[in-house]
Amino acid sequence: MILYIAEKPSLGKAIAAQLPGPRKPTRTHIECGGSVTVTWAFGHLFEQAEPDAYLSDSVPKNGKGKKKWRLEDLPIIPETWQKVPKAEAREQLTAIRGLLKNASEVVNAGDPDREGQLLIDEILEAMRWKGPTKRIWLAALDPASVQKALADLKDNTAYRPLRDAAETRARADWLVGMNLTRAYTLKSNGQGVVSVGRVQTPTLALVVRRDLEIDGFTPITFYVPVITFRHNNGEYKATWKAPANADGLDGPSSPQCAEGRLTNLPAAQAIISVADHQAGTVKTFDTEDANEAPPLPFTLSRLQATASAKHGLSAKATLDAAQALYETHKLATYPRTDCPYLPESQMSDARLVLAAIARVNPDMGGLVKGADMSLKSQAWNDAKIGAHHGIIPTSHDQVTVDALSESERQVYDLIVRAYICQFYPPHRYTKTVTVTECGGHDWEAKGRTQLAAGWRAVLAGPEKREDAEAQVLPLMKVGDTVDWQDGLVDHRQTKAPARFTDGTLIAAMSSVHKLVQDPKIKARLKETSGLGTEATRAAIIEVLIKRGFIERKGKQVLSTESGRILVAALPPALTDPGVTGLWEDFLSEIAAGNRTLDEFETQQRAFVVKRVEAAKAGASLAMGRAAHNVPVTAVKPKATTKKRRSK
């Protein structure tokens, strides 16, 4: 008997539906034709044992029967790791054990990621299964995709590195979380549990530091001279261009600050005055035709960021919707992916997928009809495919959008439009930059003219562009004379960075290299690493909210006073996103088979020992000290807003 063990019941039922023979469902499994049985887990059925399992029986117990937290018992470093069945999993584990006794072969049907690999492997390891084991890799659950996967089973041992990466991650989280939470809680003099996590603490620090940066931000007022010129072919607005030889000093004799901004209003007004009603001469007029390729299909992080910006969805709500589209409705592929590219072999399915989209959502019929199947976008690239591919629609058409929740419809719409874009031509436009000399100063104008909408016609909503890019410049040539029409000074202020939203926080977590100052670490992290993984980032945010360290106010994600105090109390080694980013990089190397579990665990043990000893030797935590003691990385003032004008 061949036994499939799926990660969850819905996945098991999707597999059983495509197996031959009559199906006999039971509470714990489905028999398929007598020779094949499908059973399932409910997520992880095992969990890491608590620290009590590794502590001596001589440790005194508290009133709840648990061993007391004591500094002298730290660090707790297991010699042999133990896992225990979850209480709610006992019935299912008993059923699986019984089915294994009659099995000649097992198929691991975990989700197609490292956690899914471990989830089934640890069941087989706990039950000492030694028989042959295959792996089914299900990136989508529509019938055609399941049938294709059933015909392409692999040897499960080929996926051992994924299992090791997940196991390593779990052990690292346990070592850091259990030991450092206890150490800093015990050093806080009874002020409550000081929760510390390998990923959650640096993530919290991102939010805290952004909030403190905003709270301490002082806006700078600056002035932008603007002239409206008239050419025979039309009007255009040009802004003063700072001379290249400006000394950059913001003093009484210089109107500029270091970024080339005018911070002296009389100086700005003088620039306008000297050009007042003077004729100008076109000094340069450069045009460039450009093609913009369609955006790649979604990764989970980019889907979460887009859904947050466009629909105000939280990271968790987006993941839940994408998971339902994959698992329940079978309308989309596996969502927990960090790869935006698609296998070239799937191009042959594109016609079926597009036809299904039009049946699932008839409103998309016009866009589907406009798709050009002869086009091959940059998304189709076998060389860039990892364990997963980008999130795309499936050819399943037994569900319509009317059956979806609002968030599911919104997420499905985003996924579908990104896919249809792959079959539309590039967006074509002309970029124009001109410099006009007037009154002894240079005045620059930028324009953008759309030549063909291309794939942008597929995307919903108006395109956002900077004002300077929005105007259409008249056709001119070098040497043309232009007339002064109007002159004024825009009063503007620098803006603080924006507060985090779910989407921008997810983006920051996945692009941690942008937050690291060390150039060597930045370069190493740029291509591979982030805080957490595609599968865990939404959960990290929810954990921080649950523990009262951050909160949502509308779309914004803000740190609480407790969160600020905690980050202020911890050493940089525990709050630095670069450290955790390097750990995630190492885990990716393990998943690729290039590093080993033992190598990483040795590093983690040494890190935890060092941090615990430092906590023990340090003074008691001043959990009430001012949160403004958290170091803030300075950034340049961001985009500007128009405040008022003067002539």
XYZ file of C-alpha atoms in Angstrom:
647
model
C 0.000 0.000 0.000
C 1.312 3.460 -0.979
C 0.685 6.051 1.738
C 0.550 9.768 0.939
C 0.975 12.006 3.986
C -0.201 15.535 3.228
C 0.482 18.661 5.243
C -3.194 19.354 5.852
C -6.600 17.759 5.085
C -7.422 20.045 2.139
C -4.153 19.132 0.454
C -4.799 15.434 1.081
C -8.280 15.670 -0.428
C -6.917 17.460 -3.519
C -4.451 14.605 -4.058
C -7.028 11.874 -3.407
C -9.410 13.438 -5.936
C -6.870 12.785 -8.709
C -5.986 9.196 -7.764
C -7.680 6.304 -9.573
C -10.209 3.940 -8.029
C -13.163 4.386 -5.692
C -12.518 6.632 -2.704
C -13.529 5.714 0.823
C -13.145 8.671 3.190
C -12.717 8.241 6.940
C -12.088 10.648 9.793
C -8.304 10.354 9.482
C -7.610 9.296 5.883
C -9.015 8.445 2.437
C -8.631 5.000 0.893
C -8.207 5.167 -2.892
C -8.849 1.921 -4.759
C -7.410 -0.332 -2.078
C -3.738 0.140 -3.015
C -3.307 3.810 -2.157
C -4.239 5.719 0.994
C -4.019 9.447 1.640
C -3.706 10.761 5.176
C -2.652 14.118 6.541
C -1.258 16.245 9.315
C -2.678 19.508 10.663
C 0.443 21.565 10.263
C 3.235 20.529 12.624
C 2.159 17.575 14.783
C 5.362 17.799 16.827
C 6.984 20.710 18.626
C 10.291 21.356 20.331
C 10.356 20.235 23.957
C 10.332 23.010 26.547
C 13.468 23.884 28.543
C 12.193 21.826 31.477
C 13.036 18.697 29.469
C 16.726 19.621 29.522
C 17.005 20.953 33.081
C 18.052 18.874 36.056
C 15.329 17.447 38.267
C 16.988 19.307 41.129
C 15.723 22.631 39.805
C 12.911 23.796 42.121
C 9.404 24.143 40.714
C 6.942 26.991 40.854
C 3.318 26.836 41.880
C 2.303 25.597 38.424
C 4.646 22.631 38.511
C 7.126 24.168 36.069
C 10.812 24.464 36.847
C 11.751 27.943 37.996
C 13.639 30.361 35.787
C 17.142 30.881 37.247
C 20.183 32.643 35.835
C 22.463 29.855 37.074
C 20.717 27.389 34.742
C 21.443 29.457 31.643
C 22.331 28.915 28.915
C 20.221 25.822 28.234
C 21.935 24.021 25.353
C 20.383 20.645 24.466
C 22.856 17.864 23.772
C 20.167 15.742 22.150
C 17.144 17.620 20.832
C 13.724 16.358 21.846
C 10.373 16.794 20.154
C 7.006 16.038 21.685
C 3.630 15.423 20.041
C 1.155 18.260 20.288
C -1.779 17.340 22.522
C -4.332 17.865 19.745
C -2.337 15.628 17.359
C -2.400 12.362 19.270
C -5.398 10.837 17.460
C -3.998 11.632 14.020
C -0.535 10.382 14.941
C -2.042 7.102 16.130
C -3.853 6.759 12.797
C -0.687 7.501 10.804
C 1.290 4.998 12.865
C -1.281 2.310 12.087
C -1.275 3.135 8.368
C 2.516 3.001 8.220
C 2.468 -0.622 9.426
C 0.759 -1.635 6.187
C 2.634 0.750 3.882
C 5.166 -0.381 1.308
C 6.023 3.179 0.270
C 5.401 6.671 1.607
C 4.981 9.894 -0.366
C 5.833 13.130 1.446
C 3.116 15.587 0.437
C 4.188 18.552 2.522
C 3.899 22.066 1.159
C 6.624 22.858 -1.397
C 9.019 24.594 0.989
C 11.511 23.767 3.689
C 8.920 23.833 6.482
C 6.622 21.506 4.547
C 9.523 19.120 4.032
C 10.333 18.974 7.731
C 6.698 18.701 8.777
C 6.280 15.273 7.148
C 9.867 14.097 7.622
C 9.691 14.588 11.381
C 6.601 12.357 11.531
C 8.440 9.617 9.677
C 11.514 10.071 11.868
C 9.489 9.906 15.082
C 7.841 6.673 13.890
C 11.167 5.233 12.722
C 9.978 4.687 9.171
C 12.810 3.123 7.129
C 10.957 2.209 3.938
C 11.173 3.908 0.534
C 9.918 7.490 0.484
C 9.043 9.709 -2.459
C 8.261 13.415 -2.640
C 5.420 15.121 -4.491
C 5.996 18.799 -5.238
C 2.684 20.630 -5.555
C 3.037 24.241 -6.642
C -0.676 24.385 -7.557
C -3.745 22.357 -6.595
C -5.877 22.559 -9.722
C -6.547 19.070 -11.178
C -4.112 19.417 -14.081
C -1.255 20.511 -11.802
C -1.912 17.723 -9.295
C -1.984 15.095 -12.061
C 1.278 16.422 -13.459
C 2.901 16.284 -10.006
C 1.626 12.735 -9.371
C 3.367 11.644 -12.548
C 6.664 13.234 -11.466
C 7.429 11.892 -7.975
C 11.015 12.317 -6.773
C 13.140 10.531 -4.192
C 12.537 12.200 -0.833
C 16.237 12.080 0.088
C 16.905 14.709 -2.573
C 15.058 17.190 -0.358
C 17.021 16.483 2.810
C 18.719 19.916 2.709
C 15.299 21.594 2.906
C 14.444 19.521 5.964
C 17.779 20.433 7.567
C 17.274 24.141 6.897
C 13.857 24.069 8.578
C 15.208 22.064 11.508
C 18.111 24.462 11.884
C 15.776 27.440 11.862
C 13.598 25.878 14.567
C 16.590 25.103 16.782
C 18.086 28.566 16.311
C 14.789 30.210 17.236
C 14.540 27.994 20.318
C 18.111 28.699 21.451
C 17.752 32.463 21.078
C 14.162 32.773 22.234
C 14.246 30.484 25.252
C 17.647 31.525 26.588
C 17.648 35.255 25.950
C 14.016 35.773 26.923
C 14.792 34.114 30.255
C 18.087 35.944 30.709
C 16.693 39.446 30.102
C 13.478 38.739 31.960
C 15.470 37.677 35.015
C 17.603 40.834 34.699
C 14.540 43.070 34.553
C 13.760 42.758 38.271
C 10.288 41.330 37.942
C 8.990 43.869 35.430
C 7.381 41.194 33.281
C 8.520 38.848 30.533
C 11.064 40.455 28.202
C 10.358 38.558 24.994
C 13.376 38.243 22.691
C 13.355 36.512 19.304
C 15.863 35.893 16.539
C 13.652 37.623 13.948
C 10.986 39.435 15.927
C 13.425 41.613 17.889
C 15.263 43.085 14.861
C 11.884 43.565 13.167
C 10.605 45.453 16.191
C 13.788 47.545 16.103
C 13.002 48.566 12.503
C 9.655 49.981 13.588
C 11.000 51.623 16.739
C 13.859 53.333 14.948
C 11.618 54.559 12.150
C 9.178 56.030 14.677
C 11.930 57.703 16.681
C 13.425 59.087 13.486
C 10.066 60.604 12.588
C 9.447 61.909 16.109
C 12.836 63.624 16.128
C 12.638 64.949 12.605
C 12.989 68.690 12.063
C 11.742 69.861 8.665
C 13.878 72.169 6.567
C 12.155 74.879 4.573
C 13.628 75.491 1.160
C 12.682 77.396 -1.946
C 12.351 76.379 -5.582
C 12.341 79.104 -8.260
C 10.021 78.138 -11.133
C 9.533 79.873 -14.485
C 6.809 79.236 -17.046
C 8.193 79.684 -20.565
C 6.294 79.972 -23.837
C 7.669 78.435 -27.011
C 5.939 78.675 -30.377
C 4.842 75.050 -29.868
C 3.520 75.456 -26.334
C 4.184 76.345 -22.693
C 6.276 74.484 -20.117
C 7.452 74.938 -16.548
C 11.128 74.773 -15.614
C 12.810 74.817 -12.218
C 16.085 76.461 -11.268
C 19.052 74.142 -11.635
C 21.748 74.576 -9.012
C 25.148 75.334 -10.586
C 27.685 72.527 -10.421
C 30.323 74.746 -8.782
C 28.154 75.814 -5.830
C 30.087 75.568 -2.588
C 27.152 73.858 -0.831
C 27.433 75.905 2.348
C 24.289 77.217 4.016
C 25.553 80.541 5.265
C 24.794 84.255 4.937
C 26.768 84.520 1.695
C 25.503 81.282 0.154
C 21.882 80.454 -0.626
C 22.415 76.709 -0.785
C 22.498 73.787 1.607
C 24.524 70.642 0.953
C 21.806 68.952 -1.113
C 21.630 71.848 -3.533
C 18.462 73.292 -2.010
C 17.893 77.011 -1.653
C 17.298 77.778 2.007
C 17.499 81.548 1.675
C 14.234 83.109 0.462
C 15.716 86.470 -0.644
C 18.297 84.554 -2.702
C 15.531 82.552 -4.377
C 13.538 85.691 -5.064
C 16.657 87.369 -6.494
C 17.101 84.477 -8.956
C 13.528 84.961 -10.150
C 13.967 88.753 -10.316
C 17.085 88.631 -12.466
C 15.230 86.477 -14.995
C 11.981 88.467 -14.797
C 10.529 88.968 -18.310
C 13.824 88.046 -19.926
C 13.869 85.930 -23.055
C 15.323 82.462 -22.676
C 17.337 80.251 -24.978
C 16.961 76.492 -25.279
C 20.375 75.211 -24.242
C 19.728 71.461 -24.498
C 16.793 69.378 -25.659
C 17.272 65.635 -25.244
C 14.661 63.019 -26.005
C 14.874 59.287 -25.530
C 12.377 56.621 -26.512
C 12.108 53.926 -23.856
C 10.431 50.563 -23.474
C 9.275 49.422 -20.050
C 8.860 45.658 -19.684
C 5.910 44.285 -17.709
C 6.516 43.694 -14.001
C 7.363 40.137 -12.987
C 4.691 37.964 -11.375
C 4.314 38.355 -7.636
C 6.426 36.999 -4.841
C 4.577 36.865 -1.547
C 6.399 39.913 -0.161
C 5.590 42.054 -3.195
C 2.006 40.807 -3.209
C 1.679 41.804 0.458
C 3.223 45.211 -0.206
C 0.942 45.843 -3.194
C -2.210 44.640 -1.418
C -1.367 46.869 1.540
C -0.829 49.955 -0.638
C -3.783 49.340 -2.951
C -6.390 47.810 -0.663
C -5.136 48.408 2.890
C -4.814 44.674 3.581
C -2.545 43.508 6.384
C 0.284 41.132 5.559
C -1.576 38.311 7.286
C -4.854 39.061 5.484
C -3.028 38.966 2.146
C -1.312 35.681 2.985
C -4.585 34.163 4.206
C -6.334 35.203 0.988
C -3.517 33.889 -1.216
C -3.445 30.637 0.751
C -7.215 30.219 0.289
C -6.888 30.871 -3.443
C -4.253 28.123 -3.584
C -5.620 25.609 -1.128
C -9.405 26.029 -1.049
C -10.383 27.528 -4.396
C -7.406 26.190 -6.411
C -7.352 29.413 -8.431
C -3.722 30.364 -7.767
C -0.375 28.663 -7.319
C 1.580 28.207 -4.091
C 1.848 31.622 -2.421
C 4.842 31.398 -0.075
C 7.419 32.043 -2.769
C 10.339 34.424 -3.035
C 10.884 33.794 -6.762
C 9.019 35.963 -9.313
C 10.057 33.964 -12.404
C 8.148 31.219 -14.232
C 9.253 27.896 -15.783
C 9.399 28.095 -19.555
C 7.515 24.795 -19.753
C 4.435 26.508 -18.324
C 4.107 28.744 -21.373
C 2.261 25.872 -23.035
C -0.426 26.150 -20.334
C -0.916 29.889 -20.808
C -3.844 29.602 -23.221
C -5.719 27.369 -20.767
C -4.930 29.681 -17.846
C -6.127 32.785 -19.696
C -9.329 31.027 -20.774
C -9.972 29.994 -17.168
C -9.455 33.583 -15.972
C -12.183 34.784 -18.330
C -14.588 32.135 -17.004
C -13.757 32.752 -13.340
C -14.142 36.517 -13.785
C -15.983 37.487 -17.000
C -15.036 41.130 -16.391
C -11.498 40.131 -17.373
C -12.675 38.863 -20.762
C -11.628 41.991 -22.629
C -8.103 41.953 -21.194
C -7.767 38.234 -21.914
C -8.901 38.794 -25.491
C -6.203 41.434 -25.942
C -3.418 39.089 -24.811
C -0.811 38.212 -27.434
C 0.251 34.591 -26.972
C 3.273 35.057 -29.226
C 4.978 37.347 -26.688
C 7.530 35.920 -24.258
C 8.240 38.255 -21.350
C 11.325 38.224 -19.137
C 9.320 36.283 -16.534
C 9.822 32.978 -18.388
C 13.310 32.006 -17.305
C 14.277 28.494 -16.203
C 17.705 29.673 -15.065
C 16.157 31.792 -12.303
C 13.684 29.238 -10.918
C 14.404 27.957 -7.421
C 12.194 25.728 -5.297
C 9.152 27.757 -6.352
C 8.008 30.103 -9.079
C 6.004 33.330 -9.125
C 2.388 33.392 -7.946
C 0.098 33.037 -10.961
C -3.491 31.952 -11.692
C -4.260 28.310 -12.508
C -6.391 26.738 -15.230
C -9.025 25.759 -12.655
C -12.397 27.291 -13.564
C -14.911 25.583 -11.275
C -15.152 28.644 -9.019
C -16.220 32.169 -9.909
C -15.181 35.381 -8.214
C -18.667 35.600 -6.697
C -17.692 32.737 -4.381
C -14.666 34.620 -3.047
C -14.464 36.910 -0.050
C -13.649 40.563 -0.677
C -9.974 40.138 0.252
C -9.724 36.990 -1.872
C -11.199 38.846 -4.860
C -8.777 41.707 -4.364
C -5.739 39.428 -4.142
C -6.928 37.278 -7.060
C -7.345 40.425 -9.158
C -3.759 41.480 -8.437
C -2.387 38.035 -9.299
C -4.420 37.799 -12.501
C -3.482 41.244 -13.803
C 0.214 40.592 -13.175
C -0.089 37.375 -15.211
C -2.024 38.923 -18.103
C 0.626 41.668 -18.303
C 3.107 39.024 -19.484
C 1.173 38.771 -22.767
C 1.016 42.487 -23.512
C 3.711 44.526 -25.301
C 6.077 46.853 -23.442
C 4.893 50.246 -22.284
C 6.458 52.701 -24.722
C 7.134 56.350 -23.905
C 9.421 59.261 -24.687
C 11.472 60.930 -21.950
C 12.463 64.526 -22.560
C 14.869 66.730 -20.601
C 15.531 70.312 -21.612
C 17.630 73.085 -20.105
C 16.780 76.721 -20.817
C 19.197 79.556 -20.089
C 17.524 82.695 -18.757
C 18.814 85.543 -16.603
C 22.204 83.920 -16.255
C 20.759 80.731 -14.740
C 19.868 77.306 -16.061
C 16.269 76.119 -15.807
C 15.473 72.430 -16.214
C 12.235 70.829 -17.352
C 11.404 67.149 -17.654
C 8.606 65.619 -19.647
C 7.207 62.228 -20.454
C 4.967 61.369 -23.393
C 3.274 58.007 -23.648
C 3.575 56.384 -27.054
C 1.769 53.112 -26.298
C 0.200 51.969 -23.029
C 1.149 48.327 -23.584
C 0.854 46.262 -20.417
C -0.067 49.321 -18.362
C -3.549 49.088 -19.863
C -3.978 45.882 -17.833
C -3.307 47.446 -14.458
C -6.217 49.002 -12.610
C -6.109 52.555 -11.280
C -4.351 55.751 -12.380
C -0.598 55.839 -12.690
C 1.173 57.977 -10.088
C 4.015 60.144 -11.299
C 5.952 63.090 -9.982
C 4.672 66.493 -11.182
C 7.970 67.160 -12.931
C 7.487 64.043 -15.027
C 3.813 64.664 -15.773
C 4.012 67.537 -18.236
C 4.247 67.079 -21.992
C 6.992 69.347 -23.307
C 6.580 71.144 -26.621
C 8.863 70.114 -29.448
C 11.906 72.401 -29.444
C 15.471 72.529 -30.699
C 18.691 73.911 -29.293
C 18.964 77.646 -29.883
C 15.230 78.336 -29.937
C 14.109 81.481 -28.148
C 11.380 81.236 -25.502
C 9.417 83.973 -23.733
C 8.942 84.484 -20.016
C 5.311 83.949 -19.009
C 5.419 83.770 -15.230
C 7.859 83.331 -12.361
C 7.372 82.329 -8.757
C 9.074 80.688 -5.785
C 7.655 77.429 -4.451
C 7.955 77.161 -0.673
C 8.622 73.548 0.277
C 9.642 71.483 3.271
C 11.587 68.290 3.617
C 9.515 65.368 4.824
C 10.271 62.751 7.421
C 10.209 59.115 6.317
C 6.719 57.657 6.185
C 5.426 55.494 9.012
C 5.539 51.810 8.267
C 2.510 50.010 6.916
C 2.202 46.235 6.724
C 3.348 46.427 3.129
C 6.346 48.694 3.632
C 7.419 46.773 6.745
C 7.304 43.511 4.787
C 9.343 45.206 2.058
C 11.896 46.410 4.627
C 12.131 42.925 6.137
C 12.739 41.366 2.732
C 15.297 44.033 1.706
C 17.327 44.127 4.876
C 20.516 44.932 2.941
C 19.235 48.491 2.494
C 19.371 48.966 6.269
C 22.914 47.663 6.760
C 25.856 50.061 6.774
C 28.771 47.599 6.431
C 29.430 47.422 2.644
C 30.653 43.805 2.757
C 27.600 42.604 4.656
C 25.332 44.768 2.485
C 26.726 43.194 -0.688
C 26.349 39.683 0.710
C 22.776 40.240 1.824
C 21.596 42.099 -1.268
C 20.637 39.096 -3.357
C 19.689 36.468 -0.825
C 18.516 37.474 2.592
C 15.961 39.241 4.682
C 14.421 39.179 8.126
C 12.465 35.940 8.256
C 11.122 34.265 5.136
C 8.195 34.748 2.782
C 6.291 32.217 4.881
C 6.997 33.775 8.298
C 7.056 37.579 7.952
C 3.318 38.109 8.323
C 3.314 35.912 11.432
C 6.198 37.892 12.946
C 4.208 41.109 12.612
C 1.180 39.471 14.243
C 3.323 38.158 17.127
C 4.682 41.645 17.796
C 1.135 43.021 17.826
C -0.072 40.239 20.112
C 2.733 40.941 22.574
C 1.940 44.640 22.611
C 5.206 45.813 21.065
C 3.629 47.306 17.939
C 0.102 48.311 16.976
C -1.923 49.217 13.919
C -3.584 52.593 13.528
C -5.382 52.576 10.208
C -2.824 51.463 7.658
C 0.103 52.483 9.853
C 2.186 50.120 11.968
C 3.543 51.919 15.045
C 5.732 50.929 17.966
C 4.242 51.065 21.438
C 5.957 52.396 24.513
C 6.674 48.798 25.566
C 8.290 48.108 22.219
C 10.491 51.196 22.440
C 11.574 50.386 25.973
C 12.459 46.821 25.005
C 14.595 47.853 22.037
C 16.330 50.484 24.159
C 17.156 47.842 26.759
C 18.706 45.273 24.422
C 22.260 45.244 23.003
C 22.791 45.929 19.264
C 23.693 42.290 18.569
C 20.049 41.371 19.221
C 18.434 44.267 17.369
C 20.704 44.557 14.325
C 18.819 43.344 11.213
C 22.129 42.602 9.496
C 22.965 39.827 11.970
C 19.683 38.022 11.443
C 19.915 38.619 7.707
C 23.219 36.764 7.655
C 21.610 33.921 9.588
C 18.858 33.684 6.979
C 21.566 33.685 4.329
C 23.184 30.693 6.061
C 19.824 28.889 6.212
C 19.418 29.411 2.468
C 22.853 27.882 1.969
C 21.778 24.841 3.993
C 18.597 24.531 1.917
C 20.743 24.597 -1.220
C 22.951 21.819 0.153
C 26.038 24.030 0.407
C 26.295 24.213 4.223
C 25.333 21.883 7.057
C 22.992 21.962 10.007
C 25.885 21.288 12.408
C 27.882 24.267 11.130
C 25.059 26.686 11.775
C 24.043 25.209 15.108
C 27.637 25.494 16.332
C 27.569 29.208 15.506
C 24.193 29.666 17.167
C 25.276 27.934 20.346
C 28.359 30.161 20.568
C 26.266 33.279 19.940
C 23.732 32.357 22.628
C 26.414 31.491 25.188
C 28.122 34.839 24.590
C 24.898 36.849 24.809
C 23.681 35.040 27.923
C 26.995 35.557 29.703
C 26.921 39.243 28.757
C 23.388 39.547 30.149
C 24.419 37.862 33.381
C 27.436 40.121 33.811
C 25.562 43.291 32.917
C 23.594 45.558 35.164
C 19.909 45.012 35.734
C 17.831 46.142 32.798
C 16.482 49.654 33.143
C 13.243 48.789 31.391
C 11.863 52.165 32.273
C 14.638 54.243 30.728
C 13.756 56.688 28.007
C 13.153 55.109 24.648
C 14.997 57.920 22.909
C 18.231 56.205 23.924
C 17.714 53.831 20.999
C 20.336 54.692 18.366
C 18.832 56.023 15.166
C 20.469 55.691 11.780
C 20.371 59.090 10.107
C 18.878 59.361 6.644
C 18.646 62.223 4.232
C 15.400 64.179 4.174
C 12.964 62.612 1.753
C 10.574 63.860 -0.900
C 9.214 67.335 -0.623
C 5.743 68.788 -0.416
C 4.678 72.121 -1.800
C 3.795 74.518 0.960
C 3.057 77.873 -0.717
C 4.284 80.146 -3.443
C 5.640 83.653 -3.652
C 6.487 85.743 -6.661
